[in-house]
N, CA and C of each residue as an Amber inpcrd file, in Angstrom:
protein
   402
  45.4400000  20.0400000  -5.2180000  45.5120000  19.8790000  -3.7870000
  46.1300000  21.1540000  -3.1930000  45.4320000  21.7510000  -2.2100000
  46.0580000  22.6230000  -1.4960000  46.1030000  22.7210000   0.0880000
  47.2190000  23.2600000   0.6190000  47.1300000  22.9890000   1.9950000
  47.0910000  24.4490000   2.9640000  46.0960000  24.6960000   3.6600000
  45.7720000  25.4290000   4.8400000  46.3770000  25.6470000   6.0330000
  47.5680000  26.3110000   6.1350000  48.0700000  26.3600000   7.4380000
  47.2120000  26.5400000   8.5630000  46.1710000  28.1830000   8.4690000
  45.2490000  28.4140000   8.9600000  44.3200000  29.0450000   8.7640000
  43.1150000  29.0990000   9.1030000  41.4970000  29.2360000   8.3940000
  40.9700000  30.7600000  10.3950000  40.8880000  31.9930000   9.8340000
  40.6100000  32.3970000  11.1180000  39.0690000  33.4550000  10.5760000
  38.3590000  33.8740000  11.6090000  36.9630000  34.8910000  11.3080000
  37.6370000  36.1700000  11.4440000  37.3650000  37.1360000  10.6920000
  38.1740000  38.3600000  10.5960000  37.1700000  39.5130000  11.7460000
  36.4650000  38.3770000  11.9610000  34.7440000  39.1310000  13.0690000
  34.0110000  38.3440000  12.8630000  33.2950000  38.4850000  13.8260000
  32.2060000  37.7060000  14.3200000  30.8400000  37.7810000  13.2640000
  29.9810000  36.8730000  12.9230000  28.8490000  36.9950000  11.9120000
  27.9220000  38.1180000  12.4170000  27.7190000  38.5350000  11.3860000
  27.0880000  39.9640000  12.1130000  25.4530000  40.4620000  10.4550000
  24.4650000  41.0170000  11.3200000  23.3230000  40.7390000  10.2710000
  23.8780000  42.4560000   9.2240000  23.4780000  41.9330000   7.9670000
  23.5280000  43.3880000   7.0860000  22.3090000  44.4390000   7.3600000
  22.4320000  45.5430000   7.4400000  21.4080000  46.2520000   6.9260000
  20.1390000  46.5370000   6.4890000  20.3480000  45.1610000   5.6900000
  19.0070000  45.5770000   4.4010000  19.4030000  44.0890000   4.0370000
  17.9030000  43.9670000   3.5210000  16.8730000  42.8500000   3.0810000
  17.5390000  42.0440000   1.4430000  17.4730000  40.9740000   0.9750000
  17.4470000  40.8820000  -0.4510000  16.3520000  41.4020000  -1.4910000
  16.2780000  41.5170000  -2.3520000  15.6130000  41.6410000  -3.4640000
  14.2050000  40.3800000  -2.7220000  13.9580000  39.4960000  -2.4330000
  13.2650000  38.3130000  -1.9650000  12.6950000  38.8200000  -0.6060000
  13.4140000  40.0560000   0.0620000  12.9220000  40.4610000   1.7370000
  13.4950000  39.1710000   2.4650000  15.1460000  38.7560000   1.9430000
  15.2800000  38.0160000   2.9570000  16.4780000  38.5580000   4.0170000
  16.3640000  38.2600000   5.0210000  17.9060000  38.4310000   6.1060000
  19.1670000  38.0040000   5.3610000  19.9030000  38.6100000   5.7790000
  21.4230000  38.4600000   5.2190000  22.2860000  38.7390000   6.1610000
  23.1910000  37.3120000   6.7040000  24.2780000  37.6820000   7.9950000
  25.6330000  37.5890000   7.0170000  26.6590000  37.8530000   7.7900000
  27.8720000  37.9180000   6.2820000  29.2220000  37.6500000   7.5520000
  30.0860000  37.3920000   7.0810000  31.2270000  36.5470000   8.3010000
  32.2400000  37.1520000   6.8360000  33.5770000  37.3180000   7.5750000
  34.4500000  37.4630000   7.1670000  35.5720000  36.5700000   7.1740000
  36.3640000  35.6340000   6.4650000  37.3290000  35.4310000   6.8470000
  38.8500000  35.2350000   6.1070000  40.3640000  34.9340000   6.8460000
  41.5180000  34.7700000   6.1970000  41.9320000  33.7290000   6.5160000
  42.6540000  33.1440000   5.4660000  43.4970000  32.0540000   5.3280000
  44.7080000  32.0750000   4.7480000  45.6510000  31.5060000   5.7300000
  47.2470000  31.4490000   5.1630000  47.7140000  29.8080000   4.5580000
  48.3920000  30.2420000   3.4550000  48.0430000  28.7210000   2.6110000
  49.2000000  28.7820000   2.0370000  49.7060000  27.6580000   1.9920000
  51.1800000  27.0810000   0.9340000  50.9080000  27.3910000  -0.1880000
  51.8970000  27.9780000  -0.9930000  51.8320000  28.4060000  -2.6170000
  52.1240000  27.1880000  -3.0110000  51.2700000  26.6750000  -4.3090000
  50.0100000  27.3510000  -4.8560000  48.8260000  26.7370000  -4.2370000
  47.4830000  27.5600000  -4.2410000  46.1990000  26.8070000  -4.0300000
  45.4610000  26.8240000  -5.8340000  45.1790000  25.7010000  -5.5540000
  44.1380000  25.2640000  -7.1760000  43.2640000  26.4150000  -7.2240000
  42.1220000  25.9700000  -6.3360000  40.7000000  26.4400000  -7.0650000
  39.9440000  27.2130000  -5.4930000  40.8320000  28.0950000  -4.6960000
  40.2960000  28.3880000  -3.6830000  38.8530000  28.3330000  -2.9850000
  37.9420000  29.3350000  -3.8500000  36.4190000  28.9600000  -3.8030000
  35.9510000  28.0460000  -3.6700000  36.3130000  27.2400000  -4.6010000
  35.9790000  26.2380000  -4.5420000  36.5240000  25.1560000  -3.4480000
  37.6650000  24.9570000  -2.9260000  37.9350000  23.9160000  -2.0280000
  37.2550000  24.7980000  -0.3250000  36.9620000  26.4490000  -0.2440000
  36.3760000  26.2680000   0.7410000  34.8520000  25.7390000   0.8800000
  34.1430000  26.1440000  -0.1630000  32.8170000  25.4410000  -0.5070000
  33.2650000  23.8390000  -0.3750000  34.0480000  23.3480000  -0.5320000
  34.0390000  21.7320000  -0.0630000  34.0610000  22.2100000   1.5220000
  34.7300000  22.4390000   1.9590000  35.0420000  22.3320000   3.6010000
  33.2670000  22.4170000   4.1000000  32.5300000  23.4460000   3.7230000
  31.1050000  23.1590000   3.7700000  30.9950000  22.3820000   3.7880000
  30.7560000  21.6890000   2.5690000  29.7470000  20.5860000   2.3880000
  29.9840000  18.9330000   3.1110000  31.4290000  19.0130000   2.6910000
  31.9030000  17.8450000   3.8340000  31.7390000  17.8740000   5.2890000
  31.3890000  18.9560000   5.4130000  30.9760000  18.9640000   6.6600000
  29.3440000  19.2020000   6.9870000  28.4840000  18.7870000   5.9930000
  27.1010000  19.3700000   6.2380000  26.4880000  19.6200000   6.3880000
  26.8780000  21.0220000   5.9270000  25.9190000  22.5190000   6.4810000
  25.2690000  22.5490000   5.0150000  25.4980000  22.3890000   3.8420000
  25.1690000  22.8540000   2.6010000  25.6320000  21.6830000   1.2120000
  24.8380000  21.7670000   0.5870000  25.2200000  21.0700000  -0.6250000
  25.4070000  22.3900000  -1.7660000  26.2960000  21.9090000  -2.5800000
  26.9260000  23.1530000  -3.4190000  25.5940000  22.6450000  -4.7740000
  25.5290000  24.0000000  -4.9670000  24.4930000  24.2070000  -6.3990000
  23.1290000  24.0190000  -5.9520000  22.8480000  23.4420000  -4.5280000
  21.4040000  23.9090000  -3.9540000  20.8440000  24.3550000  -3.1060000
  22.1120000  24.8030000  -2.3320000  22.1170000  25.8000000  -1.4010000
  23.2490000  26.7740000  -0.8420000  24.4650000  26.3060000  -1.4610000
  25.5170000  26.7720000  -1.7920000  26.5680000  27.1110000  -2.9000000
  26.9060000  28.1420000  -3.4210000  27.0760000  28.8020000  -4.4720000
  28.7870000  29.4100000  -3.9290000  29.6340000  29.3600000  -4.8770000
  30.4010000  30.3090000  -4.7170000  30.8910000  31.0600000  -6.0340000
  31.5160000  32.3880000  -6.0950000  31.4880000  33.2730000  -7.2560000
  30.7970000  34.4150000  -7.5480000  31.2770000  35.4330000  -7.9200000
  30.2030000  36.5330000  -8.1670000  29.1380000  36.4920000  -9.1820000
  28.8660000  35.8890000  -9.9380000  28.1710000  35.5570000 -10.9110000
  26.8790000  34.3280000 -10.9910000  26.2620000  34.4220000  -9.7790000
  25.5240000  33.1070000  -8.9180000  24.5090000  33.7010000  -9.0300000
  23.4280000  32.7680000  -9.3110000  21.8480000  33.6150000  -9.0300000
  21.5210000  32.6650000  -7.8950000  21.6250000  33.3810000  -6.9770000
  20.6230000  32.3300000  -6.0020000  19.0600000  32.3810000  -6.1690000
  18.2800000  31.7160000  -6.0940000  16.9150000  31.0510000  -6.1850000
  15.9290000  31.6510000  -5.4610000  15.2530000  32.1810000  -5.8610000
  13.4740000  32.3940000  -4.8350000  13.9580000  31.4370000  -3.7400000
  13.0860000  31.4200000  -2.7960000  12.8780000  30.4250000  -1.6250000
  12.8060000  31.2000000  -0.4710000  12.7580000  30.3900000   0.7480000
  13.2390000  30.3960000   2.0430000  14.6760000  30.1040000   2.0520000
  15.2330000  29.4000000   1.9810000  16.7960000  29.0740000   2.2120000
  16.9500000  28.8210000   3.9850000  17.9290000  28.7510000   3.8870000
  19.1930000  30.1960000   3.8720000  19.8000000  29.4600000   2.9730000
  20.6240000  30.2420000   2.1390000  20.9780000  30.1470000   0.8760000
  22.5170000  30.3150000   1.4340000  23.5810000  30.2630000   0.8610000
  24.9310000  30.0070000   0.9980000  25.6900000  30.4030000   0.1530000
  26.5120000  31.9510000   0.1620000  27.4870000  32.4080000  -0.8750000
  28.4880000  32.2150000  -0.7620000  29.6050000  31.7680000  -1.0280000
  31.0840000  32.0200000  -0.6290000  31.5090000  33.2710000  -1.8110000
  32.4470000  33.8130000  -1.7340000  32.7100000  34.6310000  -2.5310000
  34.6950000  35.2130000  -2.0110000  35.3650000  35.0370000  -2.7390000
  36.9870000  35.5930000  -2.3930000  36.5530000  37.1870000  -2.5910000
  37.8030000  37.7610000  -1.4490000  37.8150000  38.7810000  -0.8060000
  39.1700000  39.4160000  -1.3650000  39.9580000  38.6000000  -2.3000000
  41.3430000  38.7750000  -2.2690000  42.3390000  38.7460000  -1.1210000
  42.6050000  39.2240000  -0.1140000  43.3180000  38.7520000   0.8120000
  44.4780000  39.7480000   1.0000000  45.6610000  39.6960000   1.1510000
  46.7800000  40.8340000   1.3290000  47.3750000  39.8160000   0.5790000
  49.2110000  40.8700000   0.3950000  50.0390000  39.7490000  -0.7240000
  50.7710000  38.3710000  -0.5500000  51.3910000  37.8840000  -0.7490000
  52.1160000  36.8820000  -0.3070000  53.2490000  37.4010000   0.5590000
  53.4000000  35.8100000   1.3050000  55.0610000  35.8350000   2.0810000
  55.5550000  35.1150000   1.5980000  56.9120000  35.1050000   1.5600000
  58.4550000  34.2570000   1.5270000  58.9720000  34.0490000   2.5600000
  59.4910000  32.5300000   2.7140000  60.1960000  32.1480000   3.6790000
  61.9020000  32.0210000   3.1390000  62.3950000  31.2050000   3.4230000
  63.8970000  31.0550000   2.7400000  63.5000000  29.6020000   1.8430000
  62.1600000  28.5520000   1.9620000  62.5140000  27.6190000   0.8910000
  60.5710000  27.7410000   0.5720000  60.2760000  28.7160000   0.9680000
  58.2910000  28.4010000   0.7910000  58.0080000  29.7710000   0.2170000
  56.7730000  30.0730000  -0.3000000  55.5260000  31.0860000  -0.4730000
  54.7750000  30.7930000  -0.0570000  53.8460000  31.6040000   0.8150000
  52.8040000  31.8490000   1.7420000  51.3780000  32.6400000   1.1580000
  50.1310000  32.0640000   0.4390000  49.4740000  32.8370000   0.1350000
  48.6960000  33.5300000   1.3850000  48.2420000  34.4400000   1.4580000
  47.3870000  35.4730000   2.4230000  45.9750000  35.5650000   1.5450000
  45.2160000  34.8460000   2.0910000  43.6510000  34.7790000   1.1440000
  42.8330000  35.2870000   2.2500000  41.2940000  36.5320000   1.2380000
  40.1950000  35.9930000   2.2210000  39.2870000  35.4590000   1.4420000
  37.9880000  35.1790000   2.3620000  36.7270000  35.4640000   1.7890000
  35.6450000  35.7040000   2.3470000  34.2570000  35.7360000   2.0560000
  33.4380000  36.2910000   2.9210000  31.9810000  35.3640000   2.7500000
  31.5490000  34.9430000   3.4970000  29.9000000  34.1230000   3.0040000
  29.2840000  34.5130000   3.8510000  28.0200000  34.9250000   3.0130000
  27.0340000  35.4100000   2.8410000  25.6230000  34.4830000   3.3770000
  24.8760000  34.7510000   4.1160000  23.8940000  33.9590000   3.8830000
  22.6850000  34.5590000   4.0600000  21.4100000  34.2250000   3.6420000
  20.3980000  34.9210000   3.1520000  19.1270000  33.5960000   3.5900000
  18.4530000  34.0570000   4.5030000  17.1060000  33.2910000   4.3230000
  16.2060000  34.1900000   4.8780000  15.0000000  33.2150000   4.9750000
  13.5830000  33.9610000   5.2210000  13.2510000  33.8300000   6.6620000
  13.4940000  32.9660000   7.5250000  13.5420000  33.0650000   8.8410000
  15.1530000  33.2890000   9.6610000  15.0870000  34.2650000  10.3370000
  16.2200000  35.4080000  10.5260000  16.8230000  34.0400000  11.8930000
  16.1360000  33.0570000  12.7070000  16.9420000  32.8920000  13.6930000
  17.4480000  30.8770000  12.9320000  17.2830000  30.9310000  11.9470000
  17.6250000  29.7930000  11.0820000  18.6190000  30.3250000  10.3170000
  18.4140000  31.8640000   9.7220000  19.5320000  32.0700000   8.8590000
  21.1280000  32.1160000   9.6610000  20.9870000  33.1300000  10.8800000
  21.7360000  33.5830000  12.1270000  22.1020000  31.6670000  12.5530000
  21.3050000  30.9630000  12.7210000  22.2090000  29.6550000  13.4300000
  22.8760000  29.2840000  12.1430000  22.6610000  29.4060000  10.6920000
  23.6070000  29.0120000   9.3900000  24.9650000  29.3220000   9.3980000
  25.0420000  30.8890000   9.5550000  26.3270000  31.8300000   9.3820000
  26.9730000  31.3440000  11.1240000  25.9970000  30.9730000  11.7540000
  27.2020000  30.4270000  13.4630000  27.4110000  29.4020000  13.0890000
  27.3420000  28.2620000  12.1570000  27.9910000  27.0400000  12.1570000
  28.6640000  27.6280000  10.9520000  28.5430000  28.1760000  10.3500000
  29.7690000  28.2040000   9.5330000  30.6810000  28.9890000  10.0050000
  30.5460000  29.8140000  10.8650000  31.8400000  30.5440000  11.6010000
  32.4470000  29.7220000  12.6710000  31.8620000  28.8540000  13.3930000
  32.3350000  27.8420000  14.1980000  33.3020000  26.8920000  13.6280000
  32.8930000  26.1160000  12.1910000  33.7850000  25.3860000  11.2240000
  34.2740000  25.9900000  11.1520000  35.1090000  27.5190000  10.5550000
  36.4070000  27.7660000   9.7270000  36.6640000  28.8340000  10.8590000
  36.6330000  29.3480000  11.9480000  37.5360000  29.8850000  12.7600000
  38.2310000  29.0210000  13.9710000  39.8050000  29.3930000  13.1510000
  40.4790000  28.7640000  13.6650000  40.8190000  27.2540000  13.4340000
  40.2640000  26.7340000  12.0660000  40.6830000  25.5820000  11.5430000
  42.6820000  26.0130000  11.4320000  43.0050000  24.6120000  11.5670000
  44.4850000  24.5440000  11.1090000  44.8190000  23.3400000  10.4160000
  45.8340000  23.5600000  10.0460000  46.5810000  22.4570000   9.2480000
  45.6000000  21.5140000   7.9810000  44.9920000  22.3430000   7.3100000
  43.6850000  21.4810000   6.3210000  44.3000000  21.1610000   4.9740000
  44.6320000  19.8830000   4.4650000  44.8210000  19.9240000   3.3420000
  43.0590000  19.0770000   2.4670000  43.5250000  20.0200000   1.0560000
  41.9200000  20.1940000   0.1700000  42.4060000  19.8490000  -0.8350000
  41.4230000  18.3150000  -1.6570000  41.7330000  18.1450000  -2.6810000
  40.1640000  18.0400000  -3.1800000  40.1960000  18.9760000  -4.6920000
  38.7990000  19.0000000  -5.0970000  38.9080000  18.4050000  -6.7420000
């Protein structure tokens, strides 16, 4: 179980560059989270905040980790991936982790992929007080 003081967008979703390997769109969102020491399984409990909220089911359209093959298709497909974050704080009786991460999303029609990465920047900017048990 871990608990989320606060969940913020480090910027606004914004499209990459260049295409996937597939010629698909790719928008990418940034974000940080300040969290009570310790968090379990970070990646993983923000990929829940997804899915409980559904935008994505994990393993068929959402993936988190560097080591993910996402799938041929249309999609939009769904990466989470940690960013590392800056170091911790101390209070006089707490530790404060400083996390980011960044998701990724990738499909074949650019104004389906673009409304994906705005609901997921809508969910986690500016979430507070979240506790995650995965």
């Amino acid at each position: 179980m871990s608990y989320y003081i606060e969940i913020n967008a480090m910027q606004h979703p914004f499209p990459l560059d260049s295409v996937d390997s597939q010629h698909r769109v790719m928008f990418s969102c940034n974000f940080t989270c300040r969290a009570v020491y310790p968090v379990s399984n970070f990646e993983r409990e923000m990929a829940k905040v997804i899915t409980d909220n559904s935008l994505a089911t994990l393993g068929t359209n959402l993936w988190y980790g560097p080591q993910v093959s996402i799938p041929d298709g249309d999609g939009p497909y769904i990466q989470l991936s940690s960013t590392g974050g800056r170091s911790s704080d101390w209070s006089h009786t707490s530790k404060y982790e400083n996390l980011s991460f960044q998701v990724l999303v990738r499909g074949s029609d650019y104004d389906v992929t673009k409304t994906k990465i705005h609901n997921i920047y809508t969910l986690f900017n500016g979430l507070e007080k979240l506790t995650i048990t995965v």
